[in-house]
Short mmCIF file of C-alpha atoms and ligand atoms in Angstrom, two decimals:
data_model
loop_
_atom_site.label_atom_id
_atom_site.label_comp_id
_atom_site.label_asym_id
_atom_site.label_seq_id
_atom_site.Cartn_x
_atom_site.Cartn_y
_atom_site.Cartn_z
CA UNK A 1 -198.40 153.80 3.10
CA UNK A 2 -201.56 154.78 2.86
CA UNK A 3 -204.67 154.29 5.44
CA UNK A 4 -208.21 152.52 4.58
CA UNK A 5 -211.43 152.97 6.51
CA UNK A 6 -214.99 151.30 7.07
CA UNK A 7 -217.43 153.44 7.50
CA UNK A 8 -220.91 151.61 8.37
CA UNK A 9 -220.00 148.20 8.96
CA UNK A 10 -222.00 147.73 12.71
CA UNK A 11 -225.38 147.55 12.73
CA UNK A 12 -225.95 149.52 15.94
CA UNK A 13 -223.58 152.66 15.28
CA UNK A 14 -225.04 153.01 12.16
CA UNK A 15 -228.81 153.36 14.28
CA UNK A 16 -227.00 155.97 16.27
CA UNK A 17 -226.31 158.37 13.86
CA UNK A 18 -229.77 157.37 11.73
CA UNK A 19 -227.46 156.13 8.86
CA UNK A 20 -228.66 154.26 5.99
CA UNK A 21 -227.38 150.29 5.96
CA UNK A 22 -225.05 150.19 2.91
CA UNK A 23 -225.25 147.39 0.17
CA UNK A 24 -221.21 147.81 -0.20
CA UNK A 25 -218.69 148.90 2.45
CA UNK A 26 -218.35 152.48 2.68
CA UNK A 27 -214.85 152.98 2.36
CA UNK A 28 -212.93 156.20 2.97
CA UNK A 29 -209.04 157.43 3.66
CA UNK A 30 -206.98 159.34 5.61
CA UNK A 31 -203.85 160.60 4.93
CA UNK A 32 -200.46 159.11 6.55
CA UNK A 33 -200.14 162.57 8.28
CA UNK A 34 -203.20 161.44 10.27
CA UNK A 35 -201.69 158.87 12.16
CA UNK A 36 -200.47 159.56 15.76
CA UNK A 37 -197.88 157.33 17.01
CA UNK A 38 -195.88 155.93 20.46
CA UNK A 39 -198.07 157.40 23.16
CA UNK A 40 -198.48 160.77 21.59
CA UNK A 41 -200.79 162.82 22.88
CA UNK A 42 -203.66 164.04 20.68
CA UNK A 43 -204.19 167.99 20.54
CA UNK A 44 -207.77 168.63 20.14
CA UNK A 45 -207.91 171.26 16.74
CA UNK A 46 -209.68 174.94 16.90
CA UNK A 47 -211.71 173.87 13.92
CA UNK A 48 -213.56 171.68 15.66
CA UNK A 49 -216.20 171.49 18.39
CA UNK A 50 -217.34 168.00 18.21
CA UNK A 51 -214.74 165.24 18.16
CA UNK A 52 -215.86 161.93 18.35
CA UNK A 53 -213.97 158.68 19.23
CA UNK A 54 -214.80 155.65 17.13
CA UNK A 55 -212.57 152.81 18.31
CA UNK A 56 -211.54 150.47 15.33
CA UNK A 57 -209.76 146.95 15.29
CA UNK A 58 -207.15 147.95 12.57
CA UNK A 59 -205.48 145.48 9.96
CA UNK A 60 -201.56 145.65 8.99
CA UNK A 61 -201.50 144.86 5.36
CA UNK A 62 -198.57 142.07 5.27
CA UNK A 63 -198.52 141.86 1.20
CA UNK A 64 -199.39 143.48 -1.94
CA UNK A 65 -202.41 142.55 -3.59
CA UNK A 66 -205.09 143.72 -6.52
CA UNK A 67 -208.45 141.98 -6.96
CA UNK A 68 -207.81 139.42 -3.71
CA UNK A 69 -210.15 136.75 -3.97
CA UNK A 70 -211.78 136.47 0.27
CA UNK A 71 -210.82 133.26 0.22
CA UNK A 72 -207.00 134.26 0.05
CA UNK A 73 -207.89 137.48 1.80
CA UNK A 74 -206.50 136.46 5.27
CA UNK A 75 -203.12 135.88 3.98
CA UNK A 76 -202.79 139.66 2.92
CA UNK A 77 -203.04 141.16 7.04
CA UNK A 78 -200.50 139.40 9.76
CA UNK A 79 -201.06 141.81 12.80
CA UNK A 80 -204.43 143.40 14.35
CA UNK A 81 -204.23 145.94 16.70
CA UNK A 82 -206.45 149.07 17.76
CA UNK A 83 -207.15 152.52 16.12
CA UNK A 84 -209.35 155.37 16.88
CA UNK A 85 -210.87 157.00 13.90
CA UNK A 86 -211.22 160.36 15.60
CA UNK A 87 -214.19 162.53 13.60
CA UNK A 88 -215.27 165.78 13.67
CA UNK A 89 -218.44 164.88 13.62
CA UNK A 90 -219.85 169.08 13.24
CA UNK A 91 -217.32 169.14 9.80
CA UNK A 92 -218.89 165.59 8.71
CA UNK A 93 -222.66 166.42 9.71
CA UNK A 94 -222.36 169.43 7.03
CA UNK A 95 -220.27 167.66 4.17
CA UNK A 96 -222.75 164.79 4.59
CA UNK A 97 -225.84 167.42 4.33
CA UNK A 98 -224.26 168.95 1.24
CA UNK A 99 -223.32 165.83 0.01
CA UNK A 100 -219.39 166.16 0.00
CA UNK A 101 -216.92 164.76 0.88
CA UNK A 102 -215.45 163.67 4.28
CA UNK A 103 -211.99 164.14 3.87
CA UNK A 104 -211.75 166.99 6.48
CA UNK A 105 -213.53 165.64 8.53
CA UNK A 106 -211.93 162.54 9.01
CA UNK A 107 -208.34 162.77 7.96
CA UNK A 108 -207.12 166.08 9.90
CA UNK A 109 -203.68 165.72 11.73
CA UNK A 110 -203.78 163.29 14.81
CA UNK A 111 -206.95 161.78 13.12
CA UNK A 112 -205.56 158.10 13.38
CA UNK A 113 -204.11 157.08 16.56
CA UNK A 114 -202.70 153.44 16.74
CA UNK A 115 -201.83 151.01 19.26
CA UNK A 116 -198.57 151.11 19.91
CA UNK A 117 -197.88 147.07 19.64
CA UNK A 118 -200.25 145.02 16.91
CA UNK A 119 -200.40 141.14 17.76
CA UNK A 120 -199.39 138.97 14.93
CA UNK A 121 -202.75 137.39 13.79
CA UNK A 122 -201.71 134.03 14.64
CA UNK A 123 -202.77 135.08 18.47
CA UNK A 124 -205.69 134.93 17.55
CA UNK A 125 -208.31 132.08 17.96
CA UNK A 126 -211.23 133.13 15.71
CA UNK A 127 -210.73 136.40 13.55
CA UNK A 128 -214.57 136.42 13.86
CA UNK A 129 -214.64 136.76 17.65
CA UNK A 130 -212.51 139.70 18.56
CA UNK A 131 -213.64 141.35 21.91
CA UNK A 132 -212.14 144.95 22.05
CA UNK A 133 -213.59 147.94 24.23
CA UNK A 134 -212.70 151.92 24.83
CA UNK A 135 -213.03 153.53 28.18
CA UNK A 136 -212.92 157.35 28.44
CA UNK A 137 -211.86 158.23 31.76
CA UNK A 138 -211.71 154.61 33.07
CA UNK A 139 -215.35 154.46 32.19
CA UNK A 140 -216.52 151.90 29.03
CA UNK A 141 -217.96 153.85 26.48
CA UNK A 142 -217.94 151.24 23.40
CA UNK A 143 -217.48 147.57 22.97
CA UNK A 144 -217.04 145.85 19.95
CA UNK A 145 -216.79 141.89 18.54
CA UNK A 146 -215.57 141.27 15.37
CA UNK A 147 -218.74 138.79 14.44
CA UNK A 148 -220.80 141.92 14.70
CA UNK A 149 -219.70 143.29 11.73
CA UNK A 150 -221.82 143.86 8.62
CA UNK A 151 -218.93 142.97 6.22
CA UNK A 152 -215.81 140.83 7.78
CA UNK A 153 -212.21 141.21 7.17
CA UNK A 154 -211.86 139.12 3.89
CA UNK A 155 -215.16 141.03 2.61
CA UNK A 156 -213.04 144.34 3.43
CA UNK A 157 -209.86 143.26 1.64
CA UNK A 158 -211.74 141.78 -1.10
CA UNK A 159 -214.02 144.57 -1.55
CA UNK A 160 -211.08 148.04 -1.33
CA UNK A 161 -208.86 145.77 -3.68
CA UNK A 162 -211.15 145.74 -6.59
CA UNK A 163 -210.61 149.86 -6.40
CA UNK A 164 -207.24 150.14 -4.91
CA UNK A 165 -204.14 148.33 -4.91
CA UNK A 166 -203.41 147.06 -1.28
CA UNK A 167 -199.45 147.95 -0.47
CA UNK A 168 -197.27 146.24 2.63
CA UNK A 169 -197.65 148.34 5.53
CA UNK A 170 -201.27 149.99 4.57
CA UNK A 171 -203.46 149.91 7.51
CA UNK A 172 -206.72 149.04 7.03
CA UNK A 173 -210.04 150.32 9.93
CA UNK A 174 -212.31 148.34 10.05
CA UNK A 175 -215.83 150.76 11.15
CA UNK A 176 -216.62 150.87 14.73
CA UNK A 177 -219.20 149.82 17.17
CA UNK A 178 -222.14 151.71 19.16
CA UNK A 179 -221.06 154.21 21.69
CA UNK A 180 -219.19 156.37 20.23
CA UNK A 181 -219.49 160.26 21.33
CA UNK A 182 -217.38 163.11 22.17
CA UNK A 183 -214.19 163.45 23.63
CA UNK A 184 -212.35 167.04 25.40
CA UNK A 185 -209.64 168.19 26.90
CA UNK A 186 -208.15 166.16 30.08
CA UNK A 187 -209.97 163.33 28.55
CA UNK A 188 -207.71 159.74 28.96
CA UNK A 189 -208.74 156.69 26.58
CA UNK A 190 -208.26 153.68 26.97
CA UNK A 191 -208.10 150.75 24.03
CA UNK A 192 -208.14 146.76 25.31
CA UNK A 193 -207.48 144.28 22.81
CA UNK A 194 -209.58 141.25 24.50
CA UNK A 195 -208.49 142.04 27.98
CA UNK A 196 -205.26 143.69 27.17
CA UNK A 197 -204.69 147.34 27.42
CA UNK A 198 -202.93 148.20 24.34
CA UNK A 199 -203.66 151.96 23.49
CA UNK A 200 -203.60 154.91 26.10
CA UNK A 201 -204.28 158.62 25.04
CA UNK A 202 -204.49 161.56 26.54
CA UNK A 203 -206.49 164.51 24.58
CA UNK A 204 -204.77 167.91 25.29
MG1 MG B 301 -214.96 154.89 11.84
#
């Protein structure tokens, strides 16, 4: 399996860090050694001084696809649930300055911590109004609604399939909202899914 990510896709993060509004998703990977899985804690890494939480909705690719038209695009994801797309934001500041890549930066061990349950996407009333919020130590630090993204989930699908062949069992992030900042050691997040606590990690 292989992991997808948005980079870019809500209008306020991407005012935070003085980004550039793309025409075209930004689209980057991490490795499947990134992800971090049942409850396990995240161990912050010595090459690092400035990890960053960016908490994603994330899609469960259901079916294999290449060049997915969006108006078939919903039948290719049948779960949602929460991700963090942990960045070290001091190794991406410099790649972006020098114009390389983010690989590093993004896709280190631990990088991709998951909810541990995803809720089938029938759950779901409107794909395009998906509350979800973080809180580092019980405090909300981002919030995020699905409408508010730049490109939506078909968009996504559509868009990474034209490059890459979409596999069962990929997971796909899809960018995050405003708020996002750094995290250290003792720190406990918190993911909700609407109202429902579905992610807990502690940062050791
Ligand atoms: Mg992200």
């Amino acid at each position: 399996m292989k992991i997808l990510c948005i980079g870019r896709n809500y209008a306020e993060h991407i005012a935070e860090l003085n980004n550039e509004t793309p025409d075209e998703p930004v689209i980057f990977t991490k490795p499947e050694t990134a992800l971090l899985q049942r409850g396990m804690p995240f161990f912050y890494p010595d090459f690092s001084t400035d990890i960053h939480h960016e908490i994603e909705l994330v899609l469960r690719v259901s079916k294999n696809g290449k060049n997915i038209d969006p108006k078939f695009a919903h039948t290719y994801f049948d779960a949602i649930g929460l991700g963090i797309d942990f960045t070290a934001r001091d190794l991406q500041s410099k790649a972006k300055a020098k114009g390389l890549p983010w690989d590093l930066a993004k896709g280190f061990d631990g990088s991709a911590p998951l909810s541990p349950t995803f809720k089938p996407v029938a759950e779901f009333a409107d794909l395009a109004n998906i509350n979800f919020h973080l809180e580092v130590n019980g405090e909300v630090k981002q919030r995020g609604n699905s409408g508010m993204m730049l490109h939506n989930f078909a968009a996504q699908i559509a868009y990474i399939s034209r490059f890459i062949t979409l596999k069962m069992g990929d997971l796909i992030f899809t960018g995050t909202p405003s708020g996002v900042g750094p995290v250290k050691i003792g720190d406990q997040l918190t993911g909700y899914l609407e109202d429902e606590k579905v992610l807990e990690l502690a940062v050791k």
